[in-house]
CSV table of C-alpha atoms in Angstrom, one decimal:
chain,number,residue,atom,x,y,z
A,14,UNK,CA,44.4,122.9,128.0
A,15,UNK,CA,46.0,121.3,124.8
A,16,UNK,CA,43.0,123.1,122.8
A,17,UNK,CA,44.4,126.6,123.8
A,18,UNK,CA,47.4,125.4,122.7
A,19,UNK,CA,46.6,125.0,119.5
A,20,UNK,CA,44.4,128.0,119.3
A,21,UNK,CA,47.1,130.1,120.3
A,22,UNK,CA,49.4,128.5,117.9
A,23,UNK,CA,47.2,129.5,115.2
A,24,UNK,CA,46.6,133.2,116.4
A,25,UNK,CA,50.6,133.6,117.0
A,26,UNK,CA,51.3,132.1,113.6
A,27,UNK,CA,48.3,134.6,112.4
A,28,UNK,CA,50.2,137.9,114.3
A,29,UNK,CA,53.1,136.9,112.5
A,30,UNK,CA,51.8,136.9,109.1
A,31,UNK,CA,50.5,140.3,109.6
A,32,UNK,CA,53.4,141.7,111.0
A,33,UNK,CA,55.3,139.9,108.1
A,34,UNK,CA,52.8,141.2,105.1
A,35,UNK,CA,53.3,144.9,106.6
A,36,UNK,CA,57.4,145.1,105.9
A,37,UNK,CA,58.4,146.7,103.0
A,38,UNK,CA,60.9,144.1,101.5
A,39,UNK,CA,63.1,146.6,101.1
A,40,UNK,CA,63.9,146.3,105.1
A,41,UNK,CA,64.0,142.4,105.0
A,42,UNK,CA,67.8,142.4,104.4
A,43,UNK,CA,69.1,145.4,106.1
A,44,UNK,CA,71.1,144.2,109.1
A,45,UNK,CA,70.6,147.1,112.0
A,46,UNK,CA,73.5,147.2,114.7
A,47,UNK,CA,73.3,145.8,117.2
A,48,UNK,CA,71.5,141.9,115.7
A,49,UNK,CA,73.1,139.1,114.5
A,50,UNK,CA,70.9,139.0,111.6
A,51,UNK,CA,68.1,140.1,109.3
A,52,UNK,CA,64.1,140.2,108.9
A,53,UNK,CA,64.9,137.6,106.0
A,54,UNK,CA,66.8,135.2,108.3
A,55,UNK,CA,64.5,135.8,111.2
A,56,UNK,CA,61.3,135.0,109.5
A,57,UNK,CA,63.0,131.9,107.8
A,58,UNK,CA,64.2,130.9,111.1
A,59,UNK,CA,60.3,130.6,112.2
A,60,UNK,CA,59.6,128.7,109.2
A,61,UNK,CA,62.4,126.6,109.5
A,62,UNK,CA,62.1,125.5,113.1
A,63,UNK,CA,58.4,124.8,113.3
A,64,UNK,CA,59.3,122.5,110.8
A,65,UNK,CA,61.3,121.1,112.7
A,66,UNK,CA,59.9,120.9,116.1
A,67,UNK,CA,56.4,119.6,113.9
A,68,UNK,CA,58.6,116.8,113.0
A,69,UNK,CA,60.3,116.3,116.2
A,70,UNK,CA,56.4,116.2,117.8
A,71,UNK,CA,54.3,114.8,115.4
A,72,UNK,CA,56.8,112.7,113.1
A,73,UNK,CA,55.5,114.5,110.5
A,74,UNK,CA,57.1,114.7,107.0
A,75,UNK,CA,59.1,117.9,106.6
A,76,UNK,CA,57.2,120.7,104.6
A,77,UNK,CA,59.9,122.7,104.0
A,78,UNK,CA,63.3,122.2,101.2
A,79,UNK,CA,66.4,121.1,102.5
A,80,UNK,CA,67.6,124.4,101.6
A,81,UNK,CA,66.5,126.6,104.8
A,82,UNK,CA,68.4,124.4,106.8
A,83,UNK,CA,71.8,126.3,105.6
A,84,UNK,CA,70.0,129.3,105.2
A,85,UNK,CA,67.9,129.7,108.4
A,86,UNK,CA,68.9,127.3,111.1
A,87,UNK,CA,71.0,128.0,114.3
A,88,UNK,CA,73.9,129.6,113.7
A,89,UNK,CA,73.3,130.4,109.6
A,90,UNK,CA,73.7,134.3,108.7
A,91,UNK,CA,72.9,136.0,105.5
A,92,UNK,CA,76.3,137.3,105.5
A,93,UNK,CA,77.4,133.5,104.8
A,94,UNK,CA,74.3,132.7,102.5
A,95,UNK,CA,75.9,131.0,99.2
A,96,UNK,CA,72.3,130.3,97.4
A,97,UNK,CA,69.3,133.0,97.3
A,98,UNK,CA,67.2,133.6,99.6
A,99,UNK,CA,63.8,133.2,99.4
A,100,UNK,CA,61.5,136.3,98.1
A,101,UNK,CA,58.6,137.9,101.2
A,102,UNK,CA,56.4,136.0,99.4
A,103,UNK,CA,58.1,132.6,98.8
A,104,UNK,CA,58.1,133.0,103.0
A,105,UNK,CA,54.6,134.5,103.3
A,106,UNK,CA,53.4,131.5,101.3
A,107,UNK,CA,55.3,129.1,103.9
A,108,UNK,CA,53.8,130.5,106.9
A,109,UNK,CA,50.8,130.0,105.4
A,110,UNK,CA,51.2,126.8,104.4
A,111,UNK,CA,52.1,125.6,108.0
A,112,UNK,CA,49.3,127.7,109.6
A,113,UNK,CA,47.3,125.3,107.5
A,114,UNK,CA,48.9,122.6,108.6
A,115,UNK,CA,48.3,123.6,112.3
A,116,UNK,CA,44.7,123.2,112.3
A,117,UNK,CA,45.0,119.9,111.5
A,118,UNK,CA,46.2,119.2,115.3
A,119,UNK,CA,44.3,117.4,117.8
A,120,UNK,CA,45.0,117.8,121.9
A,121,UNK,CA,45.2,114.1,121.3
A,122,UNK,CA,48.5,114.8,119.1
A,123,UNK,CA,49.5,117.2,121.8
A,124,UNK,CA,49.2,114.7,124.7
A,125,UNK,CA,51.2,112.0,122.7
A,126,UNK,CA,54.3,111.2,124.4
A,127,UNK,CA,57.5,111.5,122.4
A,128,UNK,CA,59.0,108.0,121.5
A,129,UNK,CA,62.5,109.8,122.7
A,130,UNK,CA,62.3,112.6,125.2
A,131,UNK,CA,63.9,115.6,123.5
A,132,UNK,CA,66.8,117.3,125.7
A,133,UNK,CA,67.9,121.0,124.8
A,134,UNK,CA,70.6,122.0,127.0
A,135,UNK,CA,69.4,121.4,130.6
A,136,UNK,CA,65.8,121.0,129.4
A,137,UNK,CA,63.6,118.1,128.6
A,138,UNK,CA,60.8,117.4,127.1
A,139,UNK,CA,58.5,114.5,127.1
A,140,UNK,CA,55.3,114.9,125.2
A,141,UNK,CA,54.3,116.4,121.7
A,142,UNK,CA,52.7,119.0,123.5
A,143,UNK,CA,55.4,120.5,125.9
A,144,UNK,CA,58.0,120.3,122.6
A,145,UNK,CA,55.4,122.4,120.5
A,146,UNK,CA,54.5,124.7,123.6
A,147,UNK,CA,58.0,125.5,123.7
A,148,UNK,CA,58.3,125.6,119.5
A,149,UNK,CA,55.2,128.7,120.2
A,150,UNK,CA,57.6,130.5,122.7
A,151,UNK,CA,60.2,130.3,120.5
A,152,UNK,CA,58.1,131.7,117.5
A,153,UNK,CA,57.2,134.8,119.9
A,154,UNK,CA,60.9,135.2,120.5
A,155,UNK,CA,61.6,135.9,116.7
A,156,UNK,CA,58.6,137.9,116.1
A,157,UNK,CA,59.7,140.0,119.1
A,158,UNK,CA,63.5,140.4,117.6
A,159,UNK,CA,61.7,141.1,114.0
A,160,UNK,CA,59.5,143.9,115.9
A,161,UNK,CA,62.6,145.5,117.7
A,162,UNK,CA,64.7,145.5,114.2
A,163,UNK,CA,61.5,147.1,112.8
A,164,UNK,CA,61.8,149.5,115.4
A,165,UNK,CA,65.8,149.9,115.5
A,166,UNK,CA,65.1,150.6,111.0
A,167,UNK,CA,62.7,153.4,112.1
């Protein structure tokens, strides 16, 4: 089970990419009505939290610069954004980057149990793996909003 886990990691990270690569940048910034915020912000946000939930799981070093956290964590906006964001492919490179770093996992990594159970609101997690399963559902989430802005741009 932890195996598919992983190979479905890699295969949403890979959709993603593709979806990415196939936006004109011209659209990464335009804010349609109706969402809170951008392409730019959403595909940071991806970036920025698998970083984080890698770290959370794995106590892996950060990959990322301290910067996305004021750019692209909960509850940042480009609308807010003081410093410049980062060019498509500044954050093509960075999905690729961790999709690298995601076939370094084992099921062994994933059935590792977390030194501190991780609460988020009334959920809990306990293992490496049930914190990164729900780091993939939240990845799908964001490339679902990136596909409706697409769609709302059309």
């Amino acid at each position: 089970m932890t195996q598919s886990i992983i190979h479905t990691s890699k295969v949403l990270r890979q959709v993603v990419i593709g979806q990415v690569q196939g936006i004109s940048e011209e659209k990464f910034d335009i804010q349609p009505a109706g969402f809170n915020n951008t392409i730019r912000w959403n595909v940071g946000h991806i970036i920025y939290w698998m970083d984080k939930y890698a770290t959370l799981s794995f106590g892996s070093l950060s990959g990322i610069p301290e910067h996305y956290e004021k750019l692209f964590n909960s509850g940042t906006k480009p609308s807010d954004w003081t410093i410049a964001p980062l060019s498509k492919d500044e954050l093509l490179q960075m999905l690729s980057d961790q999709l690298s770093r995601l076939s370094e996992l084992t099921p062994a990594m994933l059935d590792e149990e977390l030194k501190t159970p991780y609460a988020m609101g009334p959920f809990q997690f306990g293992t490496s793996g049930e914190l990164f399963n729900f780091a993939l559902m939240h990845e799908a989430i964001h490339l679902g909003t990136i596909s409706s802005q697409l769609k709302a741009l059309q």
